[in-house]
CSV table of C-alpha atoms in Angstrom, one decimal:
chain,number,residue,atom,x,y,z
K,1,UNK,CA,0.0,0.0,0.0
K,2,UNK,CA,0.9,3.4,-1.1
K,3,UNK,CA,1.6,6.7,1.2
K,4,UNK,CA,-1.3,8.3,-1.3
K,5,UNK,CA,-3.8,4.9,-1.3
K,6,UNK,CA,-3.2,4.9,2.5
K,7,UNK,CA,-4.1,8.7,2.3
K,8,UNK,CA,-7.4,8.3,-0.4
K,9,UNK,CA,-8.3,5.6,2.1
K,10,UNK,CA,-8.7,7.9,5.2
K,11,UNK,CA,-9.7,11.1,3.6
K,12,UNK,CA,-12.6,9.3,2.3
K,13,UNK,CA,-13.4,7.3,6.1
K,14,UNK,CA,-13.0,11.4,7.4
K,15,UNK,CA,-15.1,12.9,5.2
K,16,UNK,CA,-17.8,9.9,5.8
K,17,UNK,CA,-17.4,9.6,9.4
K,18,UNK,CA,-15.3,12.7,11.3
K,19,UNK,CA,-15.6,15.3,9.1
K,20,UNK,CA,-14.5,18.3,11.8
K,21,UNK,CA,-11.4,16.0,11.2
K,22,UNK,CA,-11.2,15.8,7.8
K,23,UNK,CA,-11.8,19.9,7.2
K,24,UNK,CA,-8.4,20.7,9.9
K,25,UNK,CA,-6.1,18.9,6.8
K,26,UNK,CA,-4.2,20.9,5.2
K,27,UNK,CA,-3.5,21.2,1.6
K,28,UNK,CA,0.3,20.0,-0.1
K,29,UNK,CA,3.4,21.4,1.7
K,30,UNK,CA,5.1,24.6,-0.4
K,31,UNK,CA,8.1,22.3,-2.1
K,32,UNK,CA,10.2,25.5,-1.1
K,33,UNK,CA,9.4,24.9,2.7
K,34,UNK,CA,10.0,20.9,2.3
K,35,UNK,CA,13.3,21.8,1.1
K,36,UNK,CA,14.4,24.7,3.9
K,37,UNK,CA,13.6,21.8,6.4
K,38,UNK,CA,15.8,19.6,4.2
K,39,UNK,CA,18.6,21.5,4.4
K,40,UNK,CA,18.1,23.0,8.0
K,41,UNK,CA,18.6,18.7,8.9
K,42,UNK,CA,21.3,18.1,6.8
K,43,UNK,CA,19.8,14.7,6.0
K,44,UNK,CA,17.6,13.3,3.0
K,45,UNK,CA,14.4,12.4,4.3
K,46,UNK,CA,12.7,9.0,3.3
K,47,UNK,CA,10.7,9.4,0.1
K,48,UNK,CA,7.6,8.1,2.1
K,49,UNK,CA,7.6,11.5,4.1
K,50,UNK,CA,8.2,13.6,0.9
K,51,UNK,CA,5.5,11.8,-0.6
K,52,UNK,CA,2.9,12.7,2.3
K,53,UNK,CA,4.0,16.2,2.8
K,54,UNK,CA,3.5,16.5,-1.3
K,55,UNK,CA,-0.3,15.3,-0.2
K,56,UNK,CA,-0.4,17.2,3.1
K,57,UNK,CA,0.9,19.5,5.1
K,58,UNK,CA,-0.4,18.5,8.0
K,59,UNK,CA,-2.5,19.9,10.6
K,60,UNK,CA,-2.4,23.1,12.5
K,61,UNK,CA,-1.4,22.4,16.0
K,62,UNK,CA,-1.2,25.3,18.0
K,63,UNK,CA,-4.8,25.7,16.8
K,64,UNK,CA,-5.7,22.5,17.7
K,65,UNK,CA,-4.3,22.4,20.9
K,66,UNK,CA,-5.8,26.0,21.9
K,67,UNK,CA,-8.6,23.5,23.1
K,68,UNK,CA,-10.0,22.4,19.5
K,69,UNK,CA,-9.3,18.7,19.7
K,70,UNK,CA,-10.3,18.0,15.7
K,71,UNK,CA,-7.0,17.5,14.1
K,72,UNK,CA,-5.7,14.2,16.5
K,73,UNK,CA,-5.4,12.2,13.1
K,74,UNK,CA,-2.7,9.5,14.2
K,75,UNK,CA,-3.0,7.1,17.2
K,76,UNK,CA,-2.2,8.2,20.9
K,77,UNK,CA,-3.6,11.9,19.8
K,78,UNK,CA,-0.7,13.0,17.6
K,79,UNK,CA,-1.5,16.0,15.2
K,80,UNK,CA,0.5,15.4,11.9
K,81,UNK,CA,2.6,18.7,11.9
K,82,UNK,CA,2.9,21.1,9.1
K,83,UNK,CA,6.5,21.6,7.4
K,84,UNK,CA,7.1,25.0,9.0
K,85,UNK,CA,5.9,23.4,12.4
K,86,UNK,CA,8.2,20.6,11.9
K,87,UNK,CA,11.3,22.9,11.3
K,88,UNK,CA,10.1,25.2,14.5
K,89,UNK,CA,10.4,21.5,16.3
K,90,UNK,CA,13.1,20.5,14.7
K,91,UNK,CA,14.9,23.7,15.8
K,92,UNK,CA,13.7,23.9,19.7
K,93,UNK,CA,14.5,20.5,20.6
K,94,UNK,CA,18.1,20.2,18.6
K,95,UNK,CA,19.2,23.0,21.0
K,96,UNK,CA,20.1,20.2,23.3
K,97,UNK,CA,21.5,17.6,21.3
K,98,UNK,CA,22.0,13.8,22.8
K,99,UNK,CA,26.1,14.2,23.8
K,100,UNK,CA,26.3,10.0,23.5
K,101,UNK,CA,25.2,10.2,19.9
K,102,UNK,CA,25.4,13.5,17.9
K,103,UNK,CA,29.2,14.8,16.8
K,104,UNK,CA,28.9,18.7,16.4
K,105,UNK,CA,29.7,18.2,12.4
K,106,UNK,CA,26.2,16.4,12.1
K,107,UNK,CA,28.0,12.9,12.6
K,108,UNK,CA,25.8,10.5,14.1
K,109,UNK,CA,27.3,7.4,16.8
K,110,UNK,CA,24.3,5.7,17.2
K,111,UNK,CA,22.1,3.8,14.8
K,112,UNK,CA,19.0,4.1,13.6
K,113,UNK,CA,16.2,3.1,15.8
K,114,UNK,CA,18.8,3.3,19.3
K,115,UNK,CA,17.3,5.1,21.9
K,116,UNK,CA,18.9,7.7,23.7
K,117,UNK,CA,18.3,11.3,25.6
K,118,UNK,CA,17.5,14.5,25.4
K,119,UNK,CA,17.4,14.8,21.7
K,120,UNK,CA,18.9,13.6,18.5
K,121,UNK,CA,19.4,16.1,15.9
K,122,UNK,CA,18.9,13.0,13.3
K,123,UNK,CA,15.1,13.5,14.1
K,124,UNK,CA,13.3,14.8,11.7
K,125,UNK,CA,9.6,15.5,13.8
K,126,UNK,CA,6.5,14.4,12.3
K,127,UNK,CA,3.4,14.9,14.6
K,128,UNK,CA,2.8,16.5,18.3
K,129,UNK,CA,1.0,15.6,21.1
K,130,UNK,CA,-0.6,17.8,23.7
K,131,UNK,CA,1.9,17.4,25.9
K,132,UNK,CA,4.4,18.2,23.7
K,133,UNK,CA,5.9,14.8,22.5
K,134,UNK,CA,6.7,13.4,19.2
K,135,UNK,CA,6.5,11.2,16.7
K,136,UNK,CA,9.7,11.6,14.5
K,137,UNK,CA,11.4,9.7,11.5
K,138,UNK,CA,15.2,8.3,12.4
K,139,UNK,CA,17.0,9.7,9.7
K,140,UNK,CA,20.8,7.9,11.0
K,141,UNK,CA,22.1,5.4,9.1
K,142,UNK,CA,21.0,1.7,10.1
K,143,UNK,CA,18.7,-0.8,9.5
K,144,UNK,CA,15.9,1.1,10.9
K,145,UNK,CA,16.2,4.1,9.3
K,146,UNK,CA,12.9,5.5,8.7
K,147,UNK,CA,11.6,3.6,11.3
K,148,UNK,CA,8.9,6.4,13.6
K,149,UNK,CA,10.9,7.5,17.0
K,150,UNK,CA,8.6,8.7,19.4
K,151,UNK,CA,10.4,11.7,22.0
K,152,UNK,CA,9.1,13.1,25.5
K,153,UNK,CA,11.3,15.9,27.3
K,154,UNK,CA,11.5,13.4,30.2
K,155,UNK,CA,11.9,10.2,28.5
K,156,UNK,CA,14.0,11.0,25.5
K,157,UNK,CA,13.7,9.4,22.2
K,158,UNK,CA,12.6,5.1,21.9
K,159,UNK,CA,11.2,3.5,18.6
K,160,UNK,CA,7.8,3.1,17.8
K,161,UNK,CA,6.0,0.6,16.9
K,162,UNK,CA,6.1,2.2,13.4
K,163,UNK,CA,8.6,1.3,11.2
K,164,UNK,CA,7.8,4.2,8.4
K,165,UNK,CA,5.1,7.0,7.5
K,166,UNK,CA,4.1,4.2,5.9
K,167,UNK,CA,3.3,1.9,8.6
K,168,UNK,CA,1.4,5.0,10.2
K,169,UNK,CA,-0.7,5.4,7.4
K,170,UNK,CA,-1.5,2.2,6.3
K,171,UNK,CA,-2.9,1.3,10.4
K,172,UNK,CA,-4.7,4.4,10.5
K,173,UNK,CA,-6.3,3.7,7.3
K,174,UNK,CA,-6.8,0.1,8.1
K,175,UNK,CA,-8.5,0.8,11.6
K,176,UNK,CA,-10.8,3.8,10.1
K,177,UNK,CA,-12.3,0.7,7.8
K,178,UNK,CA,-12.3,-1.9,9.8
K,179,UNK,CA,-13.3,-0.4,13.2
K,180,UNK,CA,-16.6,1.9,13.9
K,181,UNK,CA,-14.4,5.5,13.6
K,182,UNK,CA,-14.9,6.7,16.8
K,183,UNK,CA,-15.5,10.7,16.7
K,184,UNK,CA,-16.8,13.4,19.2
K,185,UNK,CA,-18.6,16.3,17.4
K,186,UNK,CA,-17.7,15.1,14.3
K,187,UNK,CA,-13.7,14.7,15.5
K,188,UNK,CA,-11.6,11.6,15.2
K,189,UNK,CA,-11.2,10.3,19.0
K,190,UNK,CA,-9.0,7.5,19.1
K,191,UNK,CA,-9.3,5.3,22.4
């Protein structure tokens, strides 16, 4: 399954079934703003995530974390961030870089899909809870690269269960059809 079948799959559940939801998505990312973040990590980025930033860019957070609750699209009641978003992320938390892993000239000593604390400036963020974790994509070099890290301030970064944007996608699409989609007001609610 595709990043864009995945994505045809849900839009259509939203629409159907959560459709306060399906109105906080966000049309394609600006290519320009895709590529600042590129450059601003130093790293490619998986052509799954390029791929669903050329479908969406995301959802608008700091909106929906005001107290609007309609743009929880992934699991666990992450909001799939927007490319600007992610770089603002991407930025804050790669102040504090994980000493055990990251060399100053973007060097990386751990693998994909090791764990490790505060942050690692490999991380490219992808979605935001309300308490301020995330769900990033290892960019180091490994076996799991790809795979969907998930960070907390006090916990540091640990793998998923997701190994790719993929992954993400495909469940989500996968639960929205085979599961009644649970909503509130028209919002995706996941249990």
């Amino acid at each position: 399954m595709t990043v864009e079948q995945s994505w045809q799959r849900i839009t259509a559940a939203l629409s159907s079934h959560a459709p306060a939801t399906a109105r906080e998505i966000r049309p394609p990312a600006p290519a320009g703003d895709v590529e600042a973040l590129q450059r601003l990590v130093g790293l490619d980025f998986p052509a799954d995530v390029l791929e669903w930033w050329s479908i969406t860019d995301g959802i608008d957070d700091e909106r929906d974390f005001g107290g609007n609750r309609d743009g929880r699209l992934v699991p666990d009641g992450y909001v799939p961030l927007g490319v600007r978003r992610a770089a603002e992320e991407y930025r804050r938390q790669a102040e504090l870089p994980d000493q055990d892993c990251c060399d100053p000239g973007r060097a990386h000593r751990k693998s994909a899909g090791d764990t490790g604390f505060p942050y690692c400036t490999a991380l490219l963020p992808l979605c935001r809870d309300s308490g301020g974790g995330l769900l990033c994509v290892d960019l180091r070099d490994g076996e799991d690269r790809g795979w969907i890290m998930r960070w907390s301030a006090d916990e540091g970064y640990f793998p998923s269960d997701w190994a790719s944007v993929t992954d993400v996608l495909a469940e989500i699409a996968d639960r929205l059809e085979q599961e009644p989609v649970p909503t509130e007001g028209g919002a995706l609610v996941w249990p």
